[in-house]
């Protein structure tokens, strides 16, 4: 009953929205105002009026630029309201060479200065864009006195070159609020059932090839926003092009992501399962190499649209490294630990992970019928391994979480036989429980169900994971509805 009322209410809102928020702009006393429309964000609004996100936030007393709502009336700052650049008067008395994993926040904390002073001292236009090897002037560092010969005192030892340790990531607030739920969609034909299930996000995957136009992502973004959903785009490139192109390819990939970010998606996942040679060049699988790509991507995305949540590419949950060798696969726990050591936390808002091989309740931490008791078999094994790898410095985003069942489809293909005994009822029950545990964990920011409505059932049995079953029912929609507020 509650679900029907929610759906009716949403339909009424959709019908009445033009009347409730009739004008995108209005003239107010002393200046222009803008009435926020569904799907808008500060970045889009700033572009519309030729201003900046920071100026809009300052003019409207907004402390979190990611949180605005439909119907909110924003004051549009005029030319006189724009913050004016101040001449640099900061004394500069030291230097620092940027190392992998650095950002201005960490450097400022290291030297007891501020990001704004670093920006002013170095004439930095975009604080998100610094690079390894860049020499920064450090404001406010007192010069060391030269040793003077003293007849009655010992000379003081002089410090050697400043050490450059890897900056330690600091815990940060979750980027856009509390726990949310969504699903990876194929046709996007079931928005009402998604709403019934308590979902507010949709995910799509985009395959990038050299020369692609970022505008090819606009359709997915606009479709989700028109239905009232946030959109996560998982964007993954070509492993062959990456293998031959190296850093040059990474730069072009990052440029593409920046172009997509300017279109206004809500989140971007940078690559997919980079610990497998299916998605990363054979012989080059390396978390430090991925972190180098992630840094370029993060800077490009945030430079184009600071409100986009950046999610690291989720590794494949696997323990196959011993069987196939590290040229073809890295175990995901070792890979994630390598990302943390390389400073990846500085280039993400959320740590991506996949969980798609469960055949027991997410409450269980042992007793998997396969007998190996490997941590990827268990919901809590995945959550705790990933969260602890980064010391809790970043929240977790399940960009895939699903349970496969052959019910109504026939036996699962080779490699997925372990799921043959899972029923649709168990799939629904376990997804609901996983959402409930995630919502209450304090560790999980986002859970994307894998998947909503895929129909292919071959070597990759995507339809077995779909919560829209062959008979067009959705038992999991009800169990998710029961646990989502």
GROMACS .gro file of C-alpha atoms in nm:
model
  485
    1UNK     CA    1   0.000   0.000   0.000
    2UNK     CA    2   0.282   0.238   0.094
    3UNK     CA    3   0.450   0.169  -0.239
    4UNK     CA    4   0.133   0.249  -0.435
    5UNK     CA    5   0.094   0.578  -0.251
    6UNK     CA    6   0.457   0.664  -0.323
    7UNK     CA    7   0.413   0.592  -0.693
    8UNK     CA    8   0.089   0.796  -0.709
    9UNK     CA    9   0.261   1.080  -0.528
   10UNK     CA   10   0.555   1.077  -0.766
   11UNK     CA   11   0.323   1.079  -1.067
   12UNK     CA   12   0.139   1.377  -0.925
   13UNK     CA   13   0.468   1.557  -0.865
   14UNK     CA   14   0.576   1.485  -1.223
   15UNK     CA   15   0.245   1.620  -1.357
   16UNK     CA   16   0.241   1.925  -1.135
   17UNK     CA   17   0.613   2.011  -1.151
   18UNK     CA   18   0.573   2.265  -1.433
   19UNK     CA   19   0.308   2.442  -1.228
   20UNK     CA   20   0.495   2.423  -0.900
   21UNK     CA   21   0.825   2.543  -1.049
   22UNK     CA   22   0.698   2.738  -1.350
   23UNK     CA   23   0.989   2.969  -1.414
   24UNK     CA   24   1.351   2.884  -1.440
   25UNK     CA   25   1.438   3.250  -1.393
   26UNK     CA   26   1.265   3.543  -1.232
   27UNK     CA   27   1.355   3.903  -1.165
   28UNK     CA   28   1.379   3.983  -0.796
   29UNK     CA   29   1.451   4.307  -0.614
   30UNK     CA   30   1.809   4.402  -0.692
   31UNK     CA   31   1.895   4.109  -0.922
   32UNK     CA   32   1.811   3.782  -1.092
   33UNK     CA   33   1.694   3.463  -0.925
   34UNK     CA   34   1.673   3.107  -1.054
   35UNK     CA   35   1.422   2.841  -0.949
   36UNK     CA   36   1.599   2.503  -0.935
   37UNK     CA   37   1.447   2.245  -1.171
   38UNK     CA   38   1.456   1.866  -1.127
   39UNK     CA   39   1.795   1.727  -1.235
   40UNK     CA   40   1.984   2.056  -1.210
   41UNK     CA   41   2.303   2.118  -1.015
   42UNK     CA   42   2.504   2.429  -0.928
   43UNK     CA   43   2.754   2.363  -1.207
   44UNK     CA   44   2.484   2.370  -1.476
   45UNK     CA   45   2.322   2.678  -1.325
   46UNK     CA   46   2.657   2.856  -1.303
   47UNK     CA   47   2.722   2.785  -1.674
   48UNK     CA   48   2.376   2.916  -1.764
   49UNK     CA   49   2.440   3.254  -1.603
   50UNK     CA   50   2.812   3.290  -1.670
   51UNK     CA   51   2.912   3.269  -1.306
   52UNK     CA   52   3.091   3.011  -1.089
   53UNK     CA   53   2.984   2.742  -0.842
   54UNK     CA   54   3.173   2.916  -0.561
   55UNK     CA   55   3.006   3.250  -0.637
   56UNK     CA   56   2.661   3.087  -0.639
   57UNK     CA   57   2.734   2.907  -0.312
   58UNK     CA   58   2.858   3.227  -0.147
   59UNK     CA   59   2.564   3.434  -0.270
   60UNK     CA   60   2.313   3.184  -0.130
   61UNK     CA   61   2.486   3.072   0.191
   62UNK     CA   62   2.524   2.716   0.057
   63UNK     CA   63   2.775   2.515   0.261
   64UNK     CA   64   2.748   2.194   0.054
   65UNK     CA   65   2.734   2.270  -0.322
   66UNK     CA   66   2.611   1.915  -0.388
   67UNK     CA   67   2.287   1.968  -0.195
   68UNK     CA   68   2.024   2.176  -0.371
   69UNK     CA   69   1.662   2.082  -0.434
   70UNK     CA   70   1.391   2.135  -0.694
   71UNK     CA   71   1.197   2.452  -0.620
   72UNK     CA   72   1.483   2.620  -0.433
   73UNK     CA   73   1.518   2.988  -0.527
   74UNK     CA   74   1.878   3.090  -0.586
   75UNK     CA   75   2.011   3.443  -0.607
   76UNK     CA   76   2.229   3.483  -0.917
   77UNK     CA   77   2.531   3.697  -0.831
   78UNK     CA   78   2.587   3.996  -1.055
   79UNK     CA   79   2.920   4.119  -1.176
   80UNK     CA   80   2.971   4.318  -0.859
   81UNK     CA   81   2.901   4.011  -0.648
   82UNK     CA   82   3.171   3.794  -0.805
   83UNK     CA   83   3.471   3.735  -0.583
   84UNK     CA   84   3.760   3.940  -0.716
   85UNK     CA   85   4.113   3.799  -0.729
   86UNK     CA   86   4.344   3.958  -0.477
   87UNK     CA   87   4.703   4.042  -0.557
   88UNK     CA   88   4.955   3.793  -0.425
   89UNK     CA   89   5.124   3.933  -0.116
   90UNK     CA   90   5.213   3.603   0.050
   91UNK     CA   91   5.583   3.582   0.141
   92UNK     CA   92   5.747   3.283  -0.024
   93UNK     CA   93   6.046   3.127   0.150
   94UNK     CA   94   6.044   2.756   0.063
   95UNK     CA   95   5.989   2.504  -0.217
   96UNK     CA   96   5.837   2.157  -0.247
   97UNK     CA   97   5.838   1.908  -0.536
   98UNK     CA   98   5.505   1.733  -0.594
   99UNK     CA   99   5.517   1.352  -0.560
  100UNK     CA  100   5.266   1.085  -0.662
  101UNK     CA  101   4.947   1.105  -0.456
  102UNK     CA  102   4.988   1.468  -0.354
  103UNK     CA  103   4.716   1.729  -0.358
  104UNK     CA  104   4.715   2.089  -0.238
  105UNK     CA  105   4.521   2.007   0.079
  106UNK     CA  106   4.780   1.752   0.191
  107UNK     CA  107   5.071   1.981   0.098
  108UNK     CA  108   4.917   2.275   0.283
  109UNK     CA  109   4.869   2.062   0.595
  110UNK     CA  110   5.228   1.933   0.571
  111UNK     CA  111   5.376   2.283   0.575
  112UNK     CA  112   5.124   2.452   0.805
  113UNK     CA  113   4.984   2.682   0.536
  114UNK     CA  114   4.654   2.702   0.346
  115UNK     CA  115   4.538   2.596   0.001
  116UNK     CA  116   4.447   2.954  -0.087
  117UNK     CA  117   4.798   3.074   0.002
  118UNK     CA  118   4.953   2.794  -0.208
  119UNK     CA  119   4.727   2.889  -0.499
  120UNK     CA  120   4.821   3.257  -0.468
  121UNK     CA  121   5.193   3.193  -0.431
  122UNK     CA  122   5.203   2.972  -0.741
  123UNK     CA  123   4.943   3.146  -0.960
  124UNK     CA  124   4.743   2.821  -0.982
  125UNK     CA  125   4.424   2.862  -1.182
  126UNK     CA  126   4.268   2.525  -1.091
  127UNK     CA  127   4.357   2.390  -0.744
  128UNK     CA  128   4.266   2.037  -0.859
  129UNK     CA  129   4.537   2.035  -1.126
  130UNK     CA  130   4.891   1.975  -1.003
  131UNK     CA  131   5.135   1.719  -1.139
  132UNK     CA  132   5.421   1.499  -1.024
  133UNK     CA  133   5.752   1.687  -1.042
  134UNK     CA  134   5.592   2.031  -1.021
  135UNK     CA  135   5.793   2.264  -0.795
  136UNK     CA  136   5.566   2.465  -0.566
  137UNK     CA  137   5.662   2.775  -0.377
  138UNK     CA  138   5.569   2.728  -0.011
  139UNK     CA  139   5.441   3.046   0.156
  140UNK     CA  140   5.513   3.121   0.518
  141UNK     CA  141   5.805   2.881   0.566
  142UNK     CA  142   6.075   3.053   0.763
  143UNK     CA  143   6.421   3.034   0.607
  144UNK     CA  144   6.678   2.841   0.804
  145UNK     CA  145   6.954   3.066   0.943
  146UNK     CA  146   7.302   3.008   0.808
  147UNK     CA  147   7.537   2.868   1.072
  148UNK     CA  148   7.757   3.136   1.224
  149UNK     CA  149   8.081   3.055   1.403
  150UNK     CA  150   8.033   3.115   1.773
  151UNK     CA  151   8.326   3.096   2.015
  152UNK     CA  152   8.119   2.980   2.312
  153UNK     CA  153   7.827   2.782   2.162
  154UNK     CA  154   7.796   2.471   1.952
  155UNK     CA  155   7.672   2.524   1.597
  156UNK     CA  156   7.317   2.400   1.543
  157UNK     CA  157   7.274   2.108   1.303
  158UNK     CA  158   7.114   2.214   0.976
  159UNK     CA  159   6.825   2.015   0.826
  160UNK     CA  160   6.882   1.824   0.507
  161UNK     CA  161   6.644   1.829   0.212
  162UNK     CA  162   6.280   1.820   0.317
  163UNK     CA  163   6.150   1.460   0.312
  164UNK     CA  164   5.857   1.395   0.081
  165UNK     CA  165   5.648   1.123   0.244
  166UNK     CA  166   5.330   0.998   0.079
  167UNK     CA  167   5.044   1.213   0.214
  168UNK     CA  168   4.810   1.019   0.440
  169UNK     CA  169   4.446   1.040   0.335
  170UNK     CA  170   4.221   1.200   0.591
  171UNK     CA  171   3.864   1.083   0.652
  172UNK     CA  172   3.617   1.307   0.474
  173UNK     CA  173   3.239   1.341   0.489
  174UNK     CA  174   3.045   1.133   0.240
  175UNK     CA  175   3.023   1.348  -0.071
  176UNK     CA  176   2.652   1.386  -0.130
  177UNK     CA  177   2.473   1.259   0.178
  178UNK     CA  178   2.367   0.935   0.344
  179UNK     CA  179   2.323   0.586   0.196
  180UNK     CA  180   2.143   0.560  -0.139
  181UNK     CA  181   2.033   0.272  -0.361
  182UNK     CA  182   2.022   0.223  -0.736
  183UNK     CA  183   2.050  -0.035  -1.013
  184UNK     CA  184   2.242  -0.094  -1.333
  185UNK     CA  185   1.982  -0.060  -1.608
  186UNK     CA  186   1.968  -0.190  -1.964
  187UNK     CA  187   1.644  -0.061  -2.117
  188UNK     CA  188   1.541   0.178  -1.836
  189UNK     CA  189   1.190   0.043  -1.891
  190UNK     CA  190   1.102   0.003  -1.522
  191UNK     CA  191   1.139   0.342  -1.350
  192UNK     CA  192   0.824   0.291  -1.142
  193UNK     CA  193   0.951  -0.040  -1.003
  194UNK     CA  194   1.287   0.124  -0.929
  195UNK     CA  195   1.110   0.395  -0.731
  196UNK     CA  196   0.902   0.132  -0.552
  197UNK     CA  197   1.227  -0.038  -0.448
  198UNK     CA  198   1.355   0.287  -0.296
  199UNK     CA  199   1.610   0.348  -0.571
  200UNK     CA  200   1.727   0.700  -0.652
  201UNK     CA  201   2.023   0.610  -0.878
  202UNK     CA  202   2.067   0.443  -1.215
  203UNK     CA  203   2.395   0.316  -1.358
  204UNK     CA  204   2.503   0.287  -1.720
  205UNK     CA  205   2.837   0.172  -1.862
  206UNK     CA  206   3.010   0.354  -2.148
  207UNK     CA  207   3.297   0.208  -2.352
  208UNK     CA  208   3.550   0.472  -2.458
  209UNK     CA  209   3.766   0.456  -2.769
  210UNK     CA  210   4.022   0.713  -2.879
  211UNK     CA  211   3.855   1.007  -3.050
  212UNK     CA  212   3.512   0.954  -2.896
  213UNK     CA  213   3.303   1.265  -2.839
  214UNK     CA  214   3.192   1.318  -2.475
  215UNK     CA  215   2.852   1.419  -2.612
  216UNK     CA  216   2.778   1.048  -2.662
  217UNK     CA  217   2.708   1.032  -2.287
  218UNK     CA  218   2.441   1.302  -2.293
  219UNK     CA  219   2.155   1.063  -2.373
  220UNK     CA  220   2.213   0.845  -2.068
  221UNK     CA  221   2.247   1.148  -1.841
  222UNK     CA  222   1.937   1.322  -1.972
  223UNK     CA  223   1.725   1.005  -1.966
  224UNK     CA  224   1.803   0.941  -1.599
  225UNK     CA  225   1.748   1.302  -1.495
  226UNK     CA  226   1.422   1.323  -1.688
  227UNK     CA  227   1.296   1.027  -1.483
  228UNK     CA  228   1.410   1.188  -1.157
  229UNK     CA  229   1.712   0.959  -1.099
  230UNK     CA  230   2.074   1.038  -1.033
  231UNK     CA  231   2.308   0.881  -1.285
  232UNK     CA  232   2.634   0.693  -1.232
  233UNK     CA  233   2.836   0.642  -1.547
  234UNK     CA  234   3.089   0.361  -1.540
  235UNK     CA  235   3.338   0.462  -1.809
  236UNK     CA  236   3.599   0.212  -1.922
  237UNK     CA  237   3.843   0.237  -2.208
  238UNK     CA  238   4.017  -0.011  -2.435
  239UNK     CA  239   4.297  -0.220  -2.277
  240UNK     CA  240   4.480  -0.253  -2.609
  241UNK     CA  241   4.484   0.123  -2.665
  242UNK     CA  242   4.595   0.178  -2.307
  243UNK     CA  243   4.873  -0.079  -2.340
  244UNK     CA  244   5.019   0.084  -2.649
  245UNK     CA  245   4.943   0.444  -2.558
  246UNK     CA  246   5.048   0.458  -2.193
  247UNK     CA  247   5.032   0.802  -2.032
  248UNK     CA  248   4.931   0.968  -2.358
  249UNK     CA  249   4.623   0.748  -2.372
  250UNK     CA  250   4.551   0.823  -2.004
  251UNK     CA  251   4.561   1.197  -2.080
  252UNK     CA  252   4.310   1.158  -2.363
  253UNK     CA  253   4.088   0.934  -2.151
  254UNK     CA  254   4.096   1.192  -1.870
  255UNK     CA  255   4.007   1.465  -2.119
  256UNK     CA  256   3.707   1.262  -2.231
  257UNK     CA  257   3.596   1.217  -1.868
  258UNK     CA  258   3.625   1.591  -1.814
  259UNK     CA  259   3.404   1.650  -2.116
  260UNK     CA  260   3.147   1.403  -1.984
  261UNK     CA  261   3.160   1.563  -1.638
  262UNK     CA  262   3.069   1.899  -1.791
  263UNK     CA  263   2.741   1.744  -1.910
  264UNK     CA  264   2.624   1.704  -1.549
  265UNK     CA  265   2.628   1.336  -1.444
  266UNK     CA  266   2.609   1.275  -1.072
  267UNK     CA  267   2.895   1.025  -1.048
  268UNK     CA  268   3.164   0.869  -1.268
  269UNK     CA  269   3.332   0.537  -1.201
  270UNK     CA  270   3.681   0.548  -1.351
  271UNK     CA  271   3.736   0.218  -1.540
  272UNK     CA  272   3.614  -0.130  -1.449
  273UNK     CA  273   3.790  -0.427  -1.289
  274UNK     CA  274   4.146  -0.308  -1.364
  275UNK     CA  275   4.293  -0.612  -1.185
  276UNK     CA  276   4.198  -0.842  -1.478
  277UNK     CA  277   4.363  -0.864  -1.821
  278UNK     CA  278   4.012  -0.866  -1.970
  279UNK     CA  279   4.000  -0.493  -1.885
  280UNK     CA  280   4.369  -0.397  -1.844
  281UNK     CA  281   4.673  -0.472  -2.062
  282UNK     CA  282   4.824  -0.816  -1.998
  283UNK     CA  283   5.153  -0.786  -1.814
  284UNK     CA  284   5.083  -0.427  -1.705
  285UNK     CA  285   4.833  -0.486  -1.423
  286UNK     CA  286   4.956  -0.257  -1.149
  287UNK     CA  287   4.764  -0.056  -0.888
  288UNK     CA  288   5.021   0.224  -0.907
  289UNK     CA  289   4.963   0.255  -1.282
  290UNK     CA  290   4.587   0.261  -1.224
  291UNK     CA  291   4.630   0.527  -0.954
  292UNK     CA  292   4.823   0.741  -1.203
  293UNK     CA  293   4.527   0.717  -1.439
  294UNK     CA  294   4.283   0.785  -1.154
  295UNK     CA  295   4.472   1.102  -1.059
  296UNK     CA  296   4.451   1.237  -1.414
  297UNK     CA  297   4.083   1.145  -1.433
  298UNK     CA  298   3.997   1.298  -1.095
  299UNK     CA  299   4.166   1.628  -1.179
  300UNK     CA  300   3.991   1.646  -1.516
  301UNK     CA  301   3.649   1.561  -1.373
  302UNK     CA  302   3.670   1.800  -1.079
  303UNK     CA  303   3.814   2.073  -1.301
  304UNK     CA  304   3.510   2.048  -1.527
  305UNK     CA  305   3.243   1.990  -1.262
  306UNK     CA  306   3.334   1.975  -0.891
  307UNK     CA  307   2.994   1.832  -0.797
  308UNK     CA  308   3.053   1.498  -0.975
  309UNK     CA  309   3.130   1.214  -0.734
  310UNK     CA  310   3.442   1.027  -0.847
  311UNK     CA  311   3.437   0.652  -0.773
  312UNK     CA  312   3.746   0.440  -0.823
  313UNK     CA  313   3.709   0.152  -1.068
  314UNK     CA  314   3.595  -0.154  -0.875
  315UNK     CA  315   3.832  -0.452  -0.900
  316UNK     CA  316   3.698  -0.797  -0.974
  317UNK     CA  317   3.657  -0.994  -0.650
  318UNK     CA  318   3.894  -1.284  -0.709
  319UNK     CA  319   4.159  -1.510  -0.565
  320UNK     CA  320   4.275  -1.644  -0.904
  321UNK     CA  321   4.621  -1.487  -0.907
  322UNK     CA  322   4.788  -1.810  -0.797
  323UNK     CA  323   4.625  -2.006  -1.078
  324UNK     CA  324   4.678  -1.761  -1.366
  325UNK     CA  325   4.975  -1.547  -1.259
  326UNK     CA  326   5.001  -1.176  -1.182
  327UNK     CA  327   5.051  -1.086  -1.550
  328UNK     CA  328   4.684  -1.174  -1.601
  329UNK     CA  329   4.516  -1.111  -1.267
  330UNK     CA  330   4.583  -0.964  -0.925
  331UNK     CA  331   4.387  -1.076  -0.620
  332UNK     CA  332   4.165  -0.782  -0.536
  333UNK     CA  333   4.276  -0.751  -0.172
  334UNK     CA  334   4.639  -0.711  -0.283
  335UNK     CA  335   4.533  -0.474  -0.559
  336UNK     CA  336   4.330  -0.250  -0.328
  337UNK     CA  337   4.616  -0.241  -0.076
  338UNK     CA  338   4.844  -0.131  -0.361
  339UNK     CA  339   4.604   0.146  -0.456
  340UNK     CA  340   4.608   0.271  -0.097
  341UNK     CA  341   4.990   0.268  -0.090
  342UNK     CA  342   5.000   0.464  -0.417
  343UNK     CA  343   4.784   0.742  -0.270
  344UNK     CA  344   4.460   0.662  -0.453
  345UNK     CA  345   4.249   0.801  -0.168
  346UNK     CA  346   4.354   1.149  -0.275
  347UNK     CA  347   4.185   1.101  -0.611
  348UNK     CA  348   3.845   0.958  -0.524
  349UNK     CA  349   3.532   1.045  -0.332
  350UNK     CA  350   3.430   0.682  -0.292
  351UNK     CA  351   3.605   0.344  -0.316
  352UNK     CA  352   3.439   0.121  -0.576
  353UNK     CA  353   3.381  -0.250  -0.515
  354UNK     CA  354   3.190  -0.541  -0.668
  355UNK     CA  355   3.017  -0.829  -0.489
  356UNK     CA  356   2.863  -1.080  -0.727
  357UNK     CA  357   2.958  -1.434  -0.622
  358UNK     CA  358   2.754  -1.478  -0.304
  359UNK     CA  359   2.543  -1.788  -0.245
  360UNK     CA  360   2.477  -1.732   0.126
  361UNK     CA  361   2.300  -1.465   0.327
  362UNK     CA  362   2.494  -1.138   0.367
  363UNK     CA  363   2.478  -1.194   0.743
  364UNK     CA  364   2.703  -1.499   0.716
  365UNK     CA  365   3.079  -1.476   0.759
  366UNK     CA  366   3.148  -1.849   0.718
  367UNK     CA  367   2.983  -2.167   0.591
  368UNK     CA  368   2.995  -2.105   0.215
  369UNK     CA  369   2.921  -2.442   0.044
  370UNK     CA  370   3.226  -2.407  -0.181
  371UNK     CA  371   3.433  -2.482   0.129
  372UNK     CA  372   3.730  -2.248   0.076
  373UNK     CA  373   3.590  -1.978   0.307
  374UNK     CA  374   3.756  -1.711   0.090
  375UNK     CA  375   3.662  -1.357   0.194
  376UNK     CA  376   3.509  -1.260  -0.144
  377UNK     CA  377   3.233  -1.515  -0.080
  378UNK     CA  378   3.088  -1.296   0.196
  379UNK     CA  379   2.933  -0.952   0.205
  380UNK     CA  380   3.118  -0.856   0.524
  381UNK     CA  381   3.441  -1.003   0.390
  382UNK     CA  382   3.427  -0.754   0.102
  383UNK     CA  383   3.312  -0.455   0.310
  384UNK     CA  384   3.574  -0.495   0.581
  385UNK     CA  385   3.863  -0.580   0.346
  386UNK     CA  386   3.810  -0.273   0.130
  387UNK     CA  387   3.718  -0.031   0.407
  388UNK     CA  388   4.016  -0.131   0.621
  389UNK     CA  389   4.260  -0.114   0.328
  390UNK     CA  390   4.212   0.263   0.330
  391UNK     CA  391   4.177   0.295   0.706
  392UNK     CA  392   3.819   0.415   0.670
  393UNK     CA  393   3.940   0.727   0.487
  394UNK     CA  394   3.682   0.691   0.209
  395UNK     CA  395   3.329   0.547   0.203
  396UNK     CA  396   3.247   0.245  -0.009
  397UNK     CA  397   3.035   0.240  -0.324
  398UNK     CA  398   2.908  -0.095  -0.446
  399UNK     CA  399   2.895  -0.032  -0.820
  400UNK     CA  400   2.779  -0.395  -0.861
  401UNK     CA  401   2.609  -0.607  -0.597
  402UNK     CA  402   2.404  -0.901  -0.714
  403UNK     CA  403   2.306  -1.264  -0.667
  404UNK     CA  404   2.270  -1.494  -0.967
  405UNK     CA  405   1.987  -1.748  -0.995
  406UNK     CA  406   1.896  -1.977  -1.286
  407UNK     CA  407   1.529  -1.994  -1.189
  408UNK     CA  408   1.311  -1.955  -1.498
  409UNK     CA  409   1.613  -1.953  -1.730
  410UNK     CA  410   1.778  -2.296  -1.723
  411UNK     CA  411   2.110  -2.409  -1.579
  412UNK     CA  412   2.386  -2.153  -1.541
  413UNK     CA  413   2.681  -2.169  -1.784
  414UNK     CA  414   3.028  -2.304  -1.708
  415UNK     CA  415   3.205  -2.097  -1.447
  416UNK     CA  416   2.881  -2.004  -1.272
  417UNK     CA  417   2.765  -2.350  -1.164
  418UNK     CA  418   2.810  -2.247  -0.803
  419UNK     CA  419   2.489  -2.041  -0.830
  420UNK     CA  420   2.262  -2.317  -0.962
  421UNK     CA  421   2.093  -2.375  -0.626
  422UNK     CA  422   2.007  -2.012  -0.555
  423UNK     CA  423   1.637  -1.930  -0.589
  424UNK     CA  424   1.464  -1.608  -0.688
  425UNK     CA  425   1.323  -1.588  -0.335
  426UNK     CA  426   1.677  -1.604  -0.191
  427UNK     CA  427   1.798  -1.345  -0.440
  428UNK     CA  428   1.523  -1.108  -0.325
  429UNK     CA  429   1.578  -1.176   0.044
  430UNK     CA  430   1.957  -1.136   0.026
  431UNK     CA  431   1.943  -0.814  -0.176
  432UNK     CA  432   1.704  -0.661   0.075
  433UNK     CA  433   1.927  -0.764   0.362
  434UNK     CA  434   2.242  -0.636   0.186
  435UNK     CA  435   2.074  -0.298   0.138
  436UNK     CA  436   1.972  -0.290   0.504
  437UNK     CA  437   2.322  -0.381   0.624
  438UNK     CA  438   2.478  -0.125   0.391
  439UNK     CA  439   2.242   0.150   0.505
  440UNK     CA  440   2.323   0.086   0.870
  441UNK     CA  441   2.695   0.012   0.833
  442UNK     CA  442   2.829   0.367   0.838
  443UNK     CA  443   3.074   0.249   0.570
  444UNK     CA  444   2.869   0.223   0.251
  445UNK     CA  445   2.764   0.534   0.060
  446UNK     CA  446   2.598   0.374  -0.244
  447UNK     CA  447   2.473   0.029  -0.348
  448UNK     CA  448   2.405  -0.036  -0.716
  449UNK     CA  449   2.213  -0.360  -0.768
  450UNK     CA  450   2.353  -0.574  -1.048
  451UNK     CA  451   2.121  -0.562  -1.236
  452UNK     CA  452   1.771  -0.439  -1.312
  453UNK     CA  453   1.665  -0.578  -1.650
  454UNK     CA  454   1.942  -0.737  -1.859
  455UNK     CA  455   1.816  -1.025  -2.074
  456UNK     CA  456   2.131  -1.188  -2.220
  457UNK     CA  457   2.188  -1.538  -2.084
  458UNK     CA  458   2.496  -1.693  -2.234
  459UNK     CA  459   2.857  -1.728  -2.123
  460UNK     CA  460   2.791  -1.414  -1.917
  461UNK     CA  461   2.454  -1.485  -1.752
  462UNK     CA  462   2.348  -1.125  -1.689
  463UNK     CA  463   1.980  -1.220  -1.696
  464UNK     CA  464   2.040  -1.453  -1.402
  465UNK     CA  465   2.136  -1.152  -1.191
  466UNK     CA  466   1.843  -0.937  -1.314
  467UNK     CA  467   1.578  -0.859  -1.056
  468UNK     CA  468   1.315  -0.827  -1.330
  469UNK     CA  469   1.257  -1.199  -1.380
  470UNK     CA  470   1.150  -1.376  -1.702
  471UNK     CA  471   0.786  -1.365  -1.589
  472UNK     CA  472   0.819  -0.984  -1.557
  473UNK     CA  473   0.784  -0.989  -1.178
  474UNK     CA  474   1.027  -0.825  -0.936
  475UNK     CA  475   1.029  -0.997  -0.595
  476UNK     CA  476   1.343  -0.804  -0.497
  477UNK     CA  477   1.163  -0.474  -0.551
  478UNK     CA  478   0.937  -0.562  -0.258
  479UNK     CA  479   1.217  -0.671  -0.026
  480UNK     CA  480   1.418  -0.359  -0.106
  481UNK     CA  481   1.110  -0.141  -0.054
  482UNK     CA  482   1.066  -0.293   0.292
  483UNK     CA  483   1.411  -0.181   0.411
  484UNK     CA  484   1.448   0.155   0.236
  485UNK     CA  485   1.297   0.458   0.412
   0.00000   0.00000   0.00000
